[in-house]
Amino acid sequence: MIDVRLAEAPFDPADELTRFTARVPEAGGVVSFLGKVRADSGVEALDIRHYAPMTLPGFRALAQTALRRWQLDGLLIVHRVGEMAPGAPIVLVAGAARHRRDAFAATDFVMDHLKGESWLWKRERTAAGWRWIEPRAQDHVDRARWG
Amino acid sequence: MIDVRLAEAPFDPADELTRFTARVPEAGGVVSFLGKVRADSGVEALDIRHYAPMTLPGFRALAQTALRRWQLDGLLIVHRVGEMAPGAPIVLVAGAARHRRDAFAATDFVMDHLKGESWLWKRERTAAGWRWIEPRAQDHVDRARWG
Amino acid sequence: MSARLVFLGRLEDLAGTAEMAVEPGPLDQVLAGLPRELAVALLVDRVRFALNGRLLAESGGITLASGDELAFLPPVSGGQG
Amino acid sequence: MSARLVFLGRLEDLAGTAEMAVEPGPLDQVLAGLPRELAVALLVDRVRFALNGRLLAESGGITLASGDELAFLPPVSGGQG
């Protein structure tokens, strides 16, 4: 079971996770990652832009890759787009599996690839105004872990 | 921030996770693992026994080890004891960190050690009656990953 | 009917708009009609092109037909955390 | 006042009880008062001892004082998943 969505408005991670978990009763373990806008460093807002014809298809392809690579009962990806405030949820990824090692690996893998490969463009607003966020070398290193 | 508890009664993982996340606003990422009684293989009930003078202190020591080893803003461990039905939550571990790699590693580490080292004894009921669950070789392999 | 250019990320700031209708035709000709600074920014190596939602392996020889959408994709942003 | 033995996991089934009050004294003497099958099961290598909540490195030379609690800990269960 794959559930992959872009969220144009704020979403409730606990709610999403409850509904996802209910859909995979046979899974012994559910690993989740929740990424939030950091409530520090002078960032007043984060804005994520996407390109509709490519962003969601990209997420779906990533989810399929994870499903081929690990034994999963379910995979959830919910990613916010638009402008959000510090503390707001940005991304929720969850993997449900019979064996927890699969759930951990798949969730970790999806996050590493979402971060540096998704068709998403982010800018943040500080007191100095809006600034586009550039790619980070670390993102490449993170993806290289998966061979 | 460490929050380590034994739950004598059913707990709500979504609720626990929401409250935990609210307590670590500075964390950019929260990784969680939820383990449930598998709803298959003819198991009608799981019973987890603990030894009060050692079980919770053991969990606390494990949490402290994780906090020394990774940069964490918070660590949550909630573990059910007593008798539970298929599908019921057994254990929830969550790690909150500035960098997601720390949150993933700490949560994975805590689970590997909780599974094979905790002072917990489990038995399960099938149509054939109650049966104590023995240690698994895999648990040792899992812990050995952490050197 | 016209073709459409789509500018993502910082290219939107540079273009001053997220989308722009243009006359169909060879890409070189389309770009020649844009402000020089924008045209140069679009042809930088790290900007990828997508025609009607499909990533192109190379930008040479493109001709926009009526109704086509050509998107310019600068490097995606890294994550926090 | 007596001392107390605590049986965990499958040892509880074997003892037929989770806890048992015993006369204080050397452990050998305490075990001699238990059913033979249970005493043998408690002395197997893989069963650890905890005296008043502290794990003991070895079982030799233990004497239970009044109020002491000695727990017998069989190998812990592996996890599902």
mmCIF file of C-alpha atoms in Angstrom, chain B residues 14-139:
data_model
loop_
_atom_site.group_PDB
_atom_site.id
_atom_site.type_symbol
_atom_site.label_atom_id
_atom_site.label_comp_id
_atom_site.label_asym_id
_atom_site.label_seq_id
_atom_site.Cartn_x
_atom_site.Cartn_y
_atom_site.Cartn_z
ATOM 1 C CA ALA B 14 -0.323 9.252 18.123
ATOM 2 C CA ASP B 15 -1.098 11.092 21.324
ATOM 3 C CA GLU B 16 2.271 10.254 22.855
ATOM 4 C CA LEU B 17 4.061 11.381 19.698
ATOM 5 C CA THR B 18 2.159 14.660 19.531
ATOM 6 C CA ARG B 19 3.029 15.508 23.115
ATOM 7 C CA PHE B 20 6.654 14.471 22.684
ATOM 8 C CA THR B 21 7.051 16.540 19.508
ATOM 9 C CA ALA B 22 5.523 19.586 21.218
ATOM 10 C CA ARG B 23 8.217 19.355 23.897
ATOM 11 C CA VAL B 24 11.095 19.582 21.389
ATOM 12 C CA PRO B 25 10.259 22.638 19.225
ATOM 13 C CA GLU B 26 13.921 23.178 18.342
ATOM 14 C CA ALA B 27 14.259 19.725 16.744
ATOM 15 C CA GLY B 28 14.047 19.700 12.955
ATOM 16 C CA GLY B 29 13.336 15.980 12.793
ATOM 17 C CA VAL B 30 11.549 13.345 14.821
ATOM 18 C CA VAL B 31 11.976 9.639 14.077
ATOM 19 C CA SER B 32 9.666 7.169 15.726
ATOM 20 C CA PHE B 33 9.272 3.423 15.872
ATOM 21 C CA LEU B 34 5.968 1.847 16.831
ATOM 22 C CA GLY B 35 5.887 -1.874 17.498
ATOM 23 C CA LYS B 36 2.541 -3.630 17.591
ATOM 24 C CA VAL B 37 1.337 -7.120 18.408
ATOM 25 C CA ARG B 38 1.144 -8.744 15.009
ATOM 26 C CA ALA B 39 -2.363 -9.434 13.838
ATOM 27 C CA ASP B 40 -1.525 -12.783 12.317
ATOM 28 C CA SER B 41 0.017 -16.227 12.890
ATOM 29 C CA GLY B 42 -2.643 -17.422 15.303
ATOM 30 C CA VAL B 43 -1.477 -15.369 18.271
ATOM 31 C CA GLU B 44 -4.478 -14.501 20.435
ATOM 32 C CA ALA B 45 -2.678 -12.534 23.131
ATOM 33 C CA LEU B 46 0.769 -11.334 24.169
ATOM 34 C CA ASP B 47 1.755 -11.022 27.806
ATOM 35 C CA ILE B 48 4.844 -9.065 28.829
ATOM 36 C CA ARG B 49 6.213 -9.461 32.342
ATOM 37 C CA HIS B 50 8.792 -7.173 33.851
ATOM 38 C CA TYR B 51 10.790 -6.916 37.050
ATOM 39 C CA ALA B 52 10.070 -3.501 38.485
ATOM 40 C CA PRO B 53 13.413 -2.943 40.261
ATOM 41 C CA MET B 54 15.351 -3.477 37.030
ATOM 42 C CA THR B 55 13.241 -2.924 33.928
ATOM 43 C CA LEU B 56 12.712 0.834 34.056
ATOM 44 C CA PRO B 57 16.231 1.576 35.357
ATOM 45 C CA GLY B 58 17.493 -0.485 32.413
ATOM 46 C CA PHE B 59 15.450 1.607 29.965
ATOM 47 C CA ARG B 60 16.777 4.804 31.551
ATOM 48 C CA ALA B 61 20.377 3.637 31.254
ATOM 49 C CA LEU B 62 19.798 2.795 27.591
ATOM 50 C CA ALA B 63 18.296 6.237 26.966
ATOM 51 C CA GLN B 64 21.304 7.886 28.618
ATOM 52 C CA THR B 65 23.661 5.881 26.421
ATOM 53 C CA ALA B 66 21.816 7.054 23.311
ATOM 54 C CA LEU B 67 21.946 10.658 24.524
ATOM 55 C CA ARG B 68 25.696 10.451 25.022
ATOM 56 C CA ARG B 69 26.218 8.867 21.624
ATOM 57 C CA TRP B 70 24.072 11.152 19.419
ATOM 58 C CA GLN B 71 23.081 14.794 19.443
ATOM 59 C CA LEU B 72 19.486 14.592 20.535
ATOM 60 C CA ASP B 73 16.953 17.127 21.703
ATOM 61 C CA GLY B 74 14.747 14.436 23.170
ATOM 62 C CA LEU B 75 14.209 10.711 23.504
ATOM 63 C CA LEU B 76 10.944 8.935 24.272
ATOM 64 C CA ILE B 77 10.483 5.301 25.300
ATOM 65 C CA VAL B 78 7.036 3.967 26.201
ATOM 66 C CA HIS B 79 6.776 0.195 26.685
ATOM 67 C CA ARG B 80 3.639 -1.746 27.463
ATOM 68 C CA VAL B 81 3.646 -4.498 30.059
ATOM 69 C CA GLY B 82 0.810 -6.899 30.825
ATOM 70 C CA GLU B 83 -1.535 -8.691 28.499
ATOM 71 C CA MET B 84 -2.443 -7.236 25.143
ATOM 72 C CA ALA B 85 -4.457 -8.158 22.069
ATOM 73 C CA PRO B 86 -3.333 -8.453 18.426
ATOM 74 C CA GLY B 87 -2.843 -5.010 16.915
ATOM 75 C CA ALA B 88 -2.172 -3.346 20.260
ATOM 76 C CA PRO B 89 0.845 -1.030 20.569
ATOM 77 C CA ILE B 90 3.738 -2.646 22.464
ATOM 78 C CA VAL B 91 6.490 -0.088 22.247
ATOM 79 C CA LEU B 92 6.973 3.449 21.018
ATOM 80 C CA VAL B 93 10.459 4.930 20.717
ATOM 81 C CA ALA B 94 11.046 8.413 19.343
ATOM 82 C CA GLY B 95 14.197 10.447 18.875
ATOM 83 C CA ALA B 96 14.166 14.185 18.172
ATOM 84 C CA ALA B 97 17.234 15.890 16.797
ATOM 85 C CA ARG B 98 18.445 18.848 14.833
ATOM 86 C CA HIS B 99 19.871 16.498 12.191
ATOM 87 C CA ARG B 100 17.798 13.571 11.056
ATOM 88 C CA ARG B 101 20.759 11.183 10.891
ATOM 89 C CA ASP B 102 21.070 11.422 14.700
ATOM 90 C CA ALA B 103 17.353 10.830 15.185
ATOM 91 C CA PHE B 104 17.364 7.762 12.912
ATOM 92 C CA ALA B 105 20.469 6.220 14.475
ATOM 93 C CA ALA B 106 19.392 6.781 18.077
ATOM 94 C CA THR B 107 15.901 5.326 17.523
ATOM 95 C CA ASP B 108 17.288 2.312 15.653
ATOM 96 C CA PHE B 109 19.933 1.767 18.373
ATOM 97 C CA VAL B 110 17.405 1.952 21.194
ATOM 98 C CA MET B 111 15.125 -0.549 19.447
ATOM 99 C CA ASP B 112 17.970 -3.015 18.825
ATOM 100 C CA HIS B 113 18.881 -2.918 22.497
ATOM 101 C CA LEU B 114 15.333 -2.882 23.850
ATOM 102 C CA LYS B 115 14.486 -6.011 21.907
ATOM 103 C CA GLY B 116 17.264 -8.231 23.109
ATOM 104 C CA GLU B 117 18.514 -6.737 26.360
ATOM 105 C CA SER B 118 15.519 -5.440 28.272
ATOM 106 C CA TRP B 119 14.443 -7.172 31.431
ATOM 107 C CA LEU B 120 11.198 -8.257 29.847
ATOM 108 C CA TRP B 121 9.754 -11.710 29.497
ATOM 109 C CA LYS B 122 7.112 -12.379 26.887
ATOM 110 C CA ARG B 123 4.693 -15.182 26.388
ATOM 111 C CA GLU B 124 2.050 -15.571 23.759
ATOM 112 C CA ARG B 125 -1.214 -17.403 23.687
ATOM 113 C CA THR B 126 -2.280 -19.462 20.695
ATOM 114 C CA ALA B 127 -4.948 -22.145 20.389
ATOM 115 C CA ALA B 128 -2.349 -24.454 22.018
ATOM 116 C CA GLY B 129 -2.100 -22.291 25.159
ATOM 117 C CA TRP B 130 0.587 -19.988 26.561
ATOM 118 C CA ARG B 131 4.202 -20.314 25.429
ATOM 119 C CA TRP B 132 7.236 -18.317 26.640
ATOM 120 C CA ILE B 133 9.193 -16.604 23.869
ATOM 121 C CA GLU B 134 12.886 -17.490 23.794
ATOM 122 C CA PRO B 135 15.787 -15.210 22.820
ATOM 123 C CA ARG B 136 16.507 -14.999 19.096
ATOM 124 C CA ALA B 137 19.954 -15.151 17.512
ATOM 125 C CA GLN B 138 18.870 -12.196 15.328
ATOM 126 C CA ASP B 139 18.662 -9.965 18.418
#
